[in-house]
Short mmCIF file of C-alpha atoms and ligand atoms in Angstrom, two decimals:
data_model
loop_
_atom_site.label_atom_id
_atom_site.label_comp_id
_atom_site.label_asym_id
_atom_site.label_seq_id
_atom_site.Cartn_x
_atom_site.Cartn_y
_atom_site.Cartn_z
CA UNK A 1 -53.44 23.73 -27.49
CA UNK A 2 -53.51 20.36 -28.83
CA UNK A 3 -52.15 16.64 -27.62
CA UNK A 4 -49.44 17.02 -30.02
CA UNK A 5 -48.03 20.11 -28.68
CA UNK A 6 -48.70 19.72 -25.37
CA UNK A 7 -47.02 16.16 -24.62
CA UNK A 8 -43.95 17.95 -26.79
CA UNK A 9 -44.46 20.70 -23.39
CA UNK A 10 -44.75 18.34 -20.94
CA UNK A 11 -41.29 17.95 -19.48
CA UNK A 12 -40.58 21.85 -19.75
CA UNK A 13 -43.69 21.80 -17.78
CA UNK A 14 -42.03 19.73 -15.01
CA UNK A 15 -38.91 21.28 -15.46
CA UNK A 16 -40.65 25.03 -15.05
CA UNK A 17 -39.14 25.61 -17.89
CA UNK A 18 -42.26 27.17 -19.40
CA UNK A 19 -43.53 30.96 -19.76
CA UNK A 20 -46.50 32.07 -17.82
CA UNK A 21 -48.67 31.62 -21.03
CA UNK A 22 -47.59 28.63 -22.26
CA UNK A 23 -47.69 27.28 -18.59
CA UNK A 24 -51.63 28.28 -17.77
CA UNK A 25 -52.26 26.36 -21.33
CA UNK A 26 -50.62 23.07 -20.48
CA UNK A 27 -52.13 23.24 -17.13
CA UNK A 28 -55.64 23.53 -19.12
CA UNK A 29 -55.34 21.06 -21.46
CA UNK A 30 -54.41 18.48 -18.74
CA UNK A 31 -56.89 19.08 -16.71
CA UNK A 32 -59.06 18.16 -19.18
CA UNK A 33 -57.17 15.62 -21.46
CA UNK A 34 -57.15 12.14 -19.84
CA UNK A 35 -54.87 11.38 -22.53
CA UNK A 36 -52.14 13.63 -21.33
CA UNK A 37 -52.59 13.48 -17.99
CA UNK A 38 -51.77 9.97 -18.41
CA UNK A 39 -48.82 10.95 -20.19
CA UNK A 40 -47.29 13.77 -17.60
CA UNK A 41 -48.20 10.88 -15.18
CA UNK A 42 -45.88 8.41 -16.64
CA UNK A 43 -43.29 11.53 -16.91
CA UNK A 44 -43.94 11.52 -13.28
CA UNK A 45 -43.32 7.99 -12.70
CA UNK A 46 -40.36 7.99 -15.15
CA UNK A 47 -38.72 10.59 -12.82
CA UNK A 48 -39.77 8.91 -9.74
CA UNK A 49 -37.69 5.74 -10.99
CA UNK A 50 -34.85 7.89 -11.63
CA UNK A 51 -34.69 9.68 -7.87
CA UNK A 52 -34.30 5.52 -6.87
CA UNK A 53 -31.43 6.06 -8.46
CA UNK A 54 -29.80 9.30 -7.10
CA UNK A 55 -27.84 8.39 -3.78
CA UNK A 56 -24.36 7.20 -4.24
CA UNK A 57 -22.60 7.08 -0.89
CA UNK A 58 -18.84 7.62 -0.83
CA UNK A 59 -17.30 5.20 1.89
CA UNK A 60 -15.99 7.33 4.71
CA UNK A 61 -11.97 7.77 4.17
CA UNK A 62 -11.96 7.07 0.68
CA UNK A 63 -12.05 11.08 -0.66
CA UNK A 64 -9.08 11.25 1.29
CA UNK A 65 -7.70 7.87 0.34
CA UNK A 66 -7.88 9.08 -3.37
CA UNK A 67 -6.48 12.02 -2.71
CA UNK A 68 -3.23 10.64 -1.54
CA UNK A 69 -2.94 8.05 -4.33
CA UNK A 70 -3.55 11.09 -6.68
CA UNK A 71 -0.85 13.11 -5.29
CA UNK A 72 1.75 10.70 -5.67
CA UNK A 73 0.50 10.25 -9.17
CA UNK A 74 0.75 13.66 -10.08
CA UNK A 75 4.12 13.76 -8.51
CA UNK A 76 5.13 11.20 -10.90
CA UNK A 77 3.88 12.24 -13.90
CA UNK A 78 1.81 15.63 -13.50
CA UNK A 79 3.68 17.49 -15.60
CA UNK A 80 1.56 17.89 -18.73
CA UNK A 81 3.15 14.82 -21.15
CA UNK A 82 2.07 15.46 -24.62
CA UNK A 83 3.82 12.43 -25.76
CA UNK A 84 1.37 9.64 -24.55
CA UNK A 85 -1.24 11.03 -27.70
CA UNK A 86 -4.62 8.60 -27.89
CA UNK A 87 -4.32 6.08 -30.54
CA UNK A 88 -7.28 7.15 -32.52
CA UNK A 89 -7.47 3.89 -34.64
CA UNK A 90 -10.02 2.35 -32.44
CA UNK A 91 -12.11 5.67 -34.05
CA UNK A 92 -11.13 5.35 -37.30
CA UNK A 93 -12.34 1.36 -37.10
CA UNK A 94 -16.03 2.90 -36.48
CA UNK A 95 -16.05 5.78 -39.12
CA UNK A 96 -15.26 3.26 -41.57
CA UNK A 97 -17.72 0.94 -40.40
CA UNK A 98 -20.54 3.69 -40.10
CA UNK A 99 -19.36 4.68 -44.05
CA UNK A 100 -20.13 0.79 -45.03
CA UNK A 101 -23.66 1.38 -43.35
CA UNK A 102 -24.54 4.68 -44.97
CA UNK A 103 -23.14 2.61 -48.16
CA UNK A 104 -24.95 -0.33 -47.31
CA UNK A 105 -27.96 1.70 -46.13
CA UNK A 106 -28.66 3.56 -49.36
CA UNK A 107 -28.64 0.62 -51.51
CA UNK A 108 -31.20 -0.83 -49.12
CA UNK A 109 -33.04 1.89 -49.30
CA UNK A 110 -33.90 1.95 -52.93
CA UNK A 111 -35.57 -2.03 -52.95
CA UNK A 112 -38.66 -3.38 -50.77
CA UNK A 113 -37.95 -3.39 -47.48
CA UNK A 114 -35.65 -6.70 -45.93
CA UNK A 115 -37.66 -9.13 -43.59
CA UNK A 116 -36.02 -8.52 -40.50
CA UNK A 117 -33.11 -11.13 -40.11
CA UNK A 118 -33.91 -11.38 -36.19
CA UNK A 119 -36.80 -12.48 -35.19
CA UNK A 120 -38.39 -12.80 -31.67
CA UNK A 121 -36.22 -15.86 -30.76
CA UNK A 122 -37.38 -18.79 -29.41
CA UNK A 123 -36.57 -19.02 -25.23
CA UNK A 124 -36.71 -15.64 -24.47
CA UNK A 125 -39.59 -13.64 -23.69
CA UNK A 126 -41.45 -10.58 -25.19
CA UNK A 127 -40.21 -8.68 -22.70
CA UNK A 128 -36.34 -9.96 -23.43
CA UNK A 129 -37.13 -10.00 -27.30
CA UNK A 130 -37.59 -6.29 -27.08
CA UNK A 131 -34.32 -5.92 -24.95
CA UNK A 132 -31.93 -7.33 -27.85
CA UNK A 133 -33.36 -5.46 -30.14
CA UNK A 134 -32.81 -2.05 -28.21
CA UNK A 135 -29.08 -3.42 -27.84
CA UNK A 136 -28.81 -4.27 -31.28
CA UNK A 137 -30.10 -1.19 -32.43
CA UNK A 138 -28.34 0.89 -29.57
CA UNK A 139 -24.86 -0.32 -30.31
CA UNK A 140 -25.37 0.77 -34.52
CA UNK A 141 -26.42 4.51 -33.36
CA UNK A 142 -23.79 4.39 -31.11
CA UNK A 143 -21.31 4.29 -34.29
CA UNK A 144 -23.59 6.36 -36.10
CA UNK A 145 -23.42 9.57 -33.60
CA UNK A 146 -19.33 8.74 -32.99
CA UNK A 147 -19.84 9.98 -36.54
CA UNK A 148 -22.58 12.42 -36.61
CA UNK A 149 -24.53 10.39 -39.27
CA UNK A 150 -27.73 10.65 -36.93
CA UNK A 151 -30.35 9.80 -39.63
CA UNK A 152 -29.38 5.96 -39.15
CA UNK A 153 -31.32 6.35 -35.99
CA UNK A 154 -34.58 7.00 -37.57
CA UNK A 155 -37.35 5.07 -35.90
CA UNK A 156 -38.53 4.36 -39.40
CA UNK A 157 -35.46 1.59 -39.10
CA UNK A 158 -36.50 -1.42 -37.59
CA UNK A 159 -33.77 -3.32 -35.47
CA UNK A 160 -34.19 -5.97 -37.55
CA UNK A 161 -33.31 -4.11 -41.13
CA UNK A 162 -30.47 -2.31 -38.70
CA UNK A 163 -28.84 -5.64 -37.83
CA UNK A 164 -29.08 -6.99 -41.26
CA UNK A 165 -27.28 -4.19 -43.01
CA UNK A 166 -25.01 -4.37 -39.91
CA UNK A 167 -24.39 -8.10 -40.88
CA UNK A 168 -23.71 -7.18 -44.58
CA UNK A 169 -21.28 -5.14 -43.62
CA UNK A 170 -19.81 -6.95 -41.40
CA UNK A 171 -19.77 -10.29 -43.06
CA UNK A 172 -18.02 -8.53 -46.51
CA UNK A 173 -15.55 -6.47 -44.44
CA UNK A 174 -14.89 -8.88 -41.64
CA UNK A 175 -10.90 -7.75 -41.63
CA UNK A 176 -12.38 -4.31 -39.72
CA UNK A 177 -13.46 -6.60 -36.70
CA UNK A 178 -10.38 -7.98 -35.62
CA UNK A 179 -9.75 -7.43 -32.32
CA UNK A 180 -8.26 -3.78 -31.37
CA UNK A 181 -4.89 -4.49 -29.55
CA UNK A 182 -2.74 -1.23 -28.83
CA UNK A 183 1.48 -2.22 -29.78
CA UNK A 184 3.54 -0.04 -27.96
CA UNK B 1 -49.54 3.61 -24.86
CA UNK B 2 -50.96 2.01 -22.13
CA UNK B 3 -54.45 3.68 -21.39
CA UNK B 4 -56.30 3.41 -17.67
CA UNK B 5 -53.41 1.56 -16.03
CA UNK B 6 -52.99 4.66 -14.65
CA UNK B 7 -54.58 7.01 -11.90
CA UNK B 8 -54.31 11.05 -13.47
CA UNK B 9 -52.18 13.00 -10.71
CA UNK B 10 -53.60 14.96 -8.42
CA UNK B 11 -54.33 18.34 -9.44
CA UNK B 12 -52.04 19.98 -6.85
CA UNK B 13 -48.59 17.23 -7.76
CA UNK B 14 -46.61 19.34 -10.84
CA UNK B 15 -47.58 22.52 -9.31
CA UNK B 16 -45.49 21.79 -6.20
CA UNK B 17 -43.12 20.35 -8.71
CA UNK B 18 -42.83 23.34 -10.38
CA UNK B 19 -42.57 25.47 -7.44
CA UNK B 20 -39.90 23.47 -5.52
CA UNK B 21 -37.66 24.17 -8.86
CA UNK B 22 -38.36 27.48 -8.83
CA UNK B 23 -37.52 28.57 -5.61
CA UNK B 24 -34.43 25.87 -6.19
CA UNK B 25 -33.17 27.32 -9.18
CA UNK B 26 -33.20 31.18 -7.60
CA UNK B 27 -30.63 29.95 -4.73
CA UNK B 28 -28.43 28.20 -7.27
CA UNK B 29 -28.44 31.50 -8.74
CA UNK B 30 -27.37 33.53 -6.10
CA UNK B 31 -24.78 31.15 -4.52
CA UNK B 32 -23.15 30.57 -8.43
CA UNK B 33 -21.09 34.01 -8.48
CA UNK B 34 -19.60 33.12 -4.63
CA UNK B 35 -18.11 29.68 -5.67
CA UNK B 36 -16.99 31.08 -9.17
CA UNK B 37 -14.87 33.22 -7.55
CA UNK B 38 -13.73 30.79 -4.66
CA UNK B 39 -12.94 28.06 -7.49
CA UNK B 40 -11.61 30.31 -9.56
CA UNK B 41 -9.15 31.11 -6.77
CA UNK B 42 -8.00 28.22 -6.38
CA UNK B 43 -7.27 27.31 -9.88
CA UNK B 44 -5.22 30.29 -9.83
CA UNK B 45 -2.94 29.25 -7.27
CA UNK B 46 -2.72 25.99 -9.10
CA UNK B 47 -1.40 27.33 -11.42
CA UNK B 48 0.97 29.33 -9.89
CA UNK B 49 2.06 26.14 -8.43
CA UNK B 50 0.50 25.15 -5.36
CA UNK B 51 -0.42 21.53 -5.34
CA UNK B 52 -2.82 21.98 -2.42
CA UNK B 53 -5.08 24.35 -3.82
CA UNK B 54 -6.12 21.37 -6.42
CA UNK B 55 -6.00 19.25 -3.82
CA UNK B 56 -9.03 21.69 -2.65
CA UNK B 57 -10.33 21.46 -5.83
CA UNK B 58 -10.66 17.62 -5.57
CA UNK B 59 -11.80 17.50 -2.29
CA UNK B 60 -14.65 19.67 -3.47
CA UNK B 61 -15.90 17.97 -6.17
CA UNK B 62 -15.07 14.79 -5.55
CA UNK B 63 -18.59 13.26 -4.43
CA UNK B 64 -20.06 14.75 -7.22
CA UNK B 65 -17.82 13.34 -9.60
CA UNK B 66 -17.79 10.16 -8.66
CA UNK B 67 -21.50 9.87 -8.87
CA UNK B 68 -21.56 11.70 -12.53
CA UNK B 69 -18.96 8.09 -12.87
CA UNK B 70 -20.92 5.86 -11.16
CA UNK B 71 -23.96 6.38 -13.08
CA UNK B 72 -22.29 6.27 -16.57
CA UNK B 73 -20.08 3.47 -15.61
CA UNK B 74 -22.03 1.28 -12.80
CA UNK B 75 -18.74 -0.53 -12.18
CA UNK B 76 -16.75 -0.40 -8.66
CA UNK B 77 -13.84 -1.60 -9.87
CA UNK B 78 -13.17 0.74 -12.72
CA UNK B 79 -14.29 3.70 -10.42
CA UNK B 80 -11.03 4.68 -8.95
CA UNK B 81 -9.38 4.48 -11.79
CA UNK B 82 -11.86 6.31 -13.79
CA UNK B 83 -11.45 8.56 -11.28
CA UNK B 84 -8.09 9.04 -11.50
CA UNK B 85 -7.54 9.63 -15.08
CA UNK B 86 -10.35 12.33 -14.77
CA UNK B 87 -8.66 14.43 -12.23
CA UNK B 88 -5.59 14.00 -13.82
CA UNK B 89 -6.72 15.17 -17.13
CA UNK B 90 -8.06 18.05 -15.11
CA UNK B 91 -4.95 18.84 -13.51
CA UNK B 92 -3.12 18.56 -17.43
CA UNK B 93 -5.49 20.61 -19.04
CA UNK B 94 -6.25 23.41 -16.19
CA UNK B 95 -3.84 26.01 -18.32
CA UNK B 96 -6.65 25.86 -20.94
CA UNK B 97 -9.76 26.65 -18.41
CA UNK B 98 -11.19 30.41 -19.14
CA UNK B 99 -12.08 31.64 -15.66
CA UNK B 100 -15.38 32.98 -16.88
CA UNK B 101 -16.95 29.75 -17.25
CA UNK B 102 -17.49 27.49 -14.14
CA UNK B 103 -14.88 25.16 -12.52
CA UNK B 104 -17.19 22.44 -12.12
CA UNK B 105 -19.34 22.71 -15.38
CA UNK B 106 -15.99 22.24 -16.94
CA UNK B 107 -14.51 19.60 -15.04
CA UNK B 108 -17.85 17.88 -15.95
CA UNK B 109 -17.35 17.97 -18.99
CA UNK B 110 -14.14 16.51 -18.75
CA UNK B 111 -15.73 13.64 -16.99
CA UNK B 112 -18.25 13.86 -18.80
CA UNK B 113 -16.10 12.77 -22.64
CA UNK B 114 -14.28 10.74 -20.60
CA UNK B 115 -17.66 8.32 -19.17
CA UNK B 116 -18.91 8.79 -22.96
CA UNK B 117 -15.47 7.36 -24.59
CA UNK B 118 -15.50 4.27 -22.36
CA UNK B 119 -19.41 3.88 -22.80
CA UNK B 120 -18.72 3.54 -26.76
CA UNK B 121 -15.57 1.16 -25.95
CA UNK B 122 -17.66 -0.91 -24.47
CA UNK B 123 -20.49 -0.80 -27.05
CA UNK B 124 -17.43 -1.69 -29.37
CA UNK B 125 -16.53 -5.12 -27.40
CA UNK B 126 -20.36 -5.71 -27.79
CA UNK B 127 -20.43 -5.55 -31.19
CA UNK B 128 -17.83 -7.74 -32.00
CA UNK B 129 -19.47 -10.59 -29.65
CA UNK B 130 -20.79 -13.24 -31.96
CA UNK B 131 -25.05 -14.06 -31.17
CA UNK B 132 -24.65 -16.61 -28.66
CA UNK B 133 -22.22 -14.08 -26.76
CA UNK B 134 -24.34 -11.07 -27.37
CA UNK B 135 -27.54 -12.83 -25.84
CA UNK B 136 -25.43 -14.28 -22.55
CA UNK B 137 -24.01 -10.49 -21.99
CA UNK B 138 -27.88 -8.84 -22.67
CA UNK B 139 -29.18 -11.24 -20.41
CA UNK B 140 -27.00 -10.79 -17.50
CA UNK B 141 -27.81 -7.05 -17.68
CA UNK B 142 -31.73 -8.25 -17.36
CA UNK B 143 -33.00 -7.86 -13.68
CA UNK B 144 -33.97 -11.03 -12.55
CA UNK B 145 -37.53 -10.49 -11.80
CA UNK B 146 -38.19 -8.58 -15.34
CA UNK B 147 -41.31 -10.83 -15.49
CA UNK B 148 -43.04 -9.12 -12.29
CA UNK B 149 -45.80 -6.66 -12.16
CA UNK B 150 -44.90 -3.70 -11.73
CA UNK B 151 -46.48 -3.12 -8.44
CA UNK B 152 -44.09 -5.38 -6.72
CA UNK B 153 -40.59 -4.12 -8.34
CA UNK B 154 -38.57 -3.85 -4.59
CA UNK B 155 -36.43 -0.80 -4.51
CA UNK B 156 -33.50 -2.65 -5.35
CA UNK B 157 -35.31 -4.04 -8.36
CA UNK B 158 -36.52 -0.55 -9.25
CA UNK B 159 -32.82 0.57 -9.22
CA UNK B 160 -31.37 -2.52 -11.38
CA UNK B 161 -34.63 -1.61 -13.96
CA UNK B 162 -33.62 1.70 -14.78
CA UNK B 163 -30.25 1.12 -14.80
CA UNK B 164 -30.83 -1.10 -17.32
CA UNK B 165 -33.26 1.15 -19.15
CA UNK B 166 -30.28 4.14 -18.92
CA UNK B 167 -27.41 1.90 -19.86
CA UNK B 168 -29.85 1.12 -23.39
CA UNK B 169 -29.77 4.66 -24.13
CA UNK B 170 -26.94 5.87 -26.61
CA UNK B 171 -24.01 7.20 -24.35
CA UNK B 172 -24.85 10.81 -25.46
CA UNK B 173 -28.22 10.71 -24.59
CA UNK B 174 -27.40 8.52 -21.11
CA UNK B 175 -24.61 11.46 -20.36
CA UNK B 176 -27.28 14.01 -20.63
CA UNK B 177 -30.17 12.40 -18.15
CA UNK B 178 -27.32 11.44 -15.78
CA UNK B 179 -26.30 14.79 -15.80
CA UNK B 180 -30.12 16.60 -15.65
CA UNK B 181 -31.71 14.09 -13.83
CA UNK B 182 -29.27 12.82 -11.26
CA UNK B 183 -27.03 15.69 -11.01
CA UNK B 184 -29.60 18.71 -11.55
CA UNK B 185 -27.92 20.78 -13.91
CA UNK B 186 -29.90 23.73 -15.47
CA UNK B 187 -30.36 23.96 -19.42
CA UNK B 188 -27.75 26.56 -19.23
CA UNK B 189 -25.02 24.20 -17.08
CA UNK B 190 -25.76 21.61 -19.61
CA UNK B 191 -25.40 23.96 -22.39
CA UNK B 192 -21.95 24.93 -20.45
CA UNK B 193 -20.72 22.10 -19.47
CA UNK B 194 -21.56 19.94 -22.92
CA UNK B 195 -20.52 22.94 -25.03
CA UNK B 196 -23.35 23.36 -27.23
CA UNK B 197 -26.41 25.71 -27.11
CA UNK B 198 -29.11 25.71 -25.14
CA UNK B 199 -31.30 24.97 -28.45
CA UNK B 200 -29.02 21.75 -28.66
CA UNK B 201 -29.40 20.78 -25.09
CA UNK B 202 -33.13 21.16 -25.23
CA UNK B 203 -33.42 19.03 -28.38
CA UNK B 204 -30.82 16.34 -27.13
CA UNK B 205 -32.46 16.02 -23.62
CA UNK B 206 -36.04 15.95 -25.19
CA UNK B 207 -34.66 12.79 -27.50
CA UNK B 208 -33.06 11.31 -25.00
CA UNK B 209 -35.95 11.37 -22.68
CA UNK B 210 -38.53 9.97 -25.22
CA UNK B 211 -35.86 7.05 -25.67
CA UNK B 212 -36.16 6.31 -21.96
CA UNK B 213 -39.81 6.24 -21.78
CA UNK B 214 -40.15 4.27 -24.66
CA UNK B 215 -37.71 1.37 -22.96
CA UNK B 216 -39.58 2.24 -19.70
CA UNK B 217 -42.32 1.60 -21.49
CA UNK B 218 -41.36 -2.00 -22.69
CA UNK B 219 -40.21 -2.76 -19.68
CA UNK B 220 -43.64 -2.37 -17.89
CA UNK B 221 -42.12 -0.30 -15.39
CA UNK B 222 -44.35 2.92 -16.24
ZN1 ZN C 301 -54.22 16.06 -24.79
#
């Protein structure tokens, strides 16, 4: 078994998600890999930070508290009410927007690649440098899978090139961004 | 990758990883057919009209619910209302729930669209900030001491770390951690409870947890 395969194991492994075979291998290879050992260690230690997270106490009286509230809102209005549909325009706003991106996306595709239009900025740190461009990058695959189009979150995309087609796009289309506000 | 920063594990850690969900999974497995049927009671009478029976059905699931919110969400002021729109959009839709899946893989995913829909509202509002915005909101999400070693994160700073770290992650890709992770549903509950296949889940899960180490990762927190 090689590194490759094995890290791609690794959380099956920890999961027990693995056949006897394919078990007795990984447990080889790591015993004898420093390399993925340090890996399944930082699996570890990724799931360790996560357990930190796993209590969530429910303040005595307030199941039953809800439970009232929800009862008089069912008696109000629990019979099934087809009328009140979702506006799905909010929705639409984003598949048109991911559309301009594919668009917008292609064309950048076929020229040299466009310096990055956000740089580390001055002020902030590495550390908070790295954070914008996770939320930059986050929020355009987050329109991108409301859509399905999951190629735009190819790692081959910087955050930079992502916010500058973003910018494009929005900049020439700027009438999509109003605000959203729901007439009744 | 960071190389040495870390000691390998013991030799004798993922083996009584392994074994603990094992022996885990095997009593899920026997106790699953016994609240089928009680759950499946009780939507029943429902249905035929008796308000306390989903009363029951609340009262059972409740904790677990409002964690699966909690996590997507963090917010205590839009939990009770989350909250309520969930169970009510239960209640609604409980004509369409096929009895041979489970009650609570299906109200989960009920909560489970419902956390993802407000996750990508949100992302929405955050889009349409202009830079100055955008950096003020990013950096109040930042945990204050982002600039310490790891080996002195408190707890508390542990917990705001990878909160921050999950709420990075696309909402489809937060929803499934949260709901492996934290809640400790099987490939198959996922599979159920997301509707796709287990090939899907595997995939999606796999993705999303590479995502996580990765801002882990940048964080300095593994
Ligand atoms: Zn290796």
């Amino acid at each position: 078994m090689d590194c490759r395969k094995c890290t791609d194991l690794l959380n099956d492994y920890l999961d027990g998600e693995l056949d006897g075979n394919e078990f007795a291998e990984v447990e080889h290879h790591v015993g004898r890999c420093p390399y993925c050992k340090a890996e399944l260690e930082r699996l570890l230690k990724m799931r360790d930070l996560m357990a930190e997270l796993k209590s969530v106490e429910v303040p005595e009286g307030e199941r039953e508290a809800f439970i009232d509230a929800l009862r008089a809102r069912l008696a109000s209005e629990g019979v099934p009410d087809h009328s009140k549909r979702k506006d799905l325009r909010p929705y639409l706003v984003v598949a048109i927007a991911a559309v301009l991106i594919l668009i917008a996306v292609v064309s950048f595709g076929r020229r040299p690649q466009p310096p990055p239009m956000i740089g580390p900025a001055a002020g902030l740190t590495p550390l908070e440098n790295a954070f914008v461009d996770r939320v930059i990058a986050g929020s355009l695959d987050d329109h991108v899978l409301a859509t399905n189009m999951e190629f735009m979150s190819d790692p081959g995309l910087t955050s930079g090139q992502a916010l500058a087609i973003w910018k494009v796009v929005k900049e020439t289309h700027s009438d999509l961004f109003e605000p959203y506000e729901p007439e009744d | 990758m960071k190389p040495g920063r870390i000691t390998p594990p013991s030799k004798g850690q993922s083996e009584v990883v392994d074994k603990e969900t094992r022996i885990a999974r095997r009593e899920t497995a026997d106790e699953t057919l016994a609240l089928r049927s009680r759950d499946s009671r009780l939507v029943s009478r429902t249905l035929a009209g008796d308000g306390e029976a989903f009363e029951d059905l609340v009262r059972l699931y409740y904790d677990r619910i409002r964690a699966l919110v909690y996590h997507h969400l963090h917010r205590e002021d839009e939990l009770d209302d989350a909250l309520q729109d969930i169970f009510l959009k239960a209640f609604q839709a409980l004509p369409r729930f096929r009895k041979r899946s489970n009650f609570y893989t299906w109200l989960y995913r009920i909560a489970s669209n419902y956390c993802i829909d407000r996750l990508r509202k949100r992302r929405l509002e955050l889009v349409s900030l202009d830079d100055d915005e955008k950096r003020d909101a990013i950096e109040a999400k930042l945990p204050t001491s982002s600039q310490t070693p790891e080996e002195s994160f408190s707890s508390s700073e542990k917990v705001a770390l990878v909160r921050t770290a999950l709420g990075m992650l696309d909402p489809l890709f937060q929803n499934i951690i949260i709901l492996r992770e934290l809640e400790g549903l099987s490939y198959e509950e996922l599979a159920e409870s997301l509707d796709i296949n287990i090939g899907t889940v595997k995939s999606r899960l796999a993705r999303a947890r590479t995502e996580l180490k990765k801002i882990l990762e940048d964080m300095d927190a593994i």
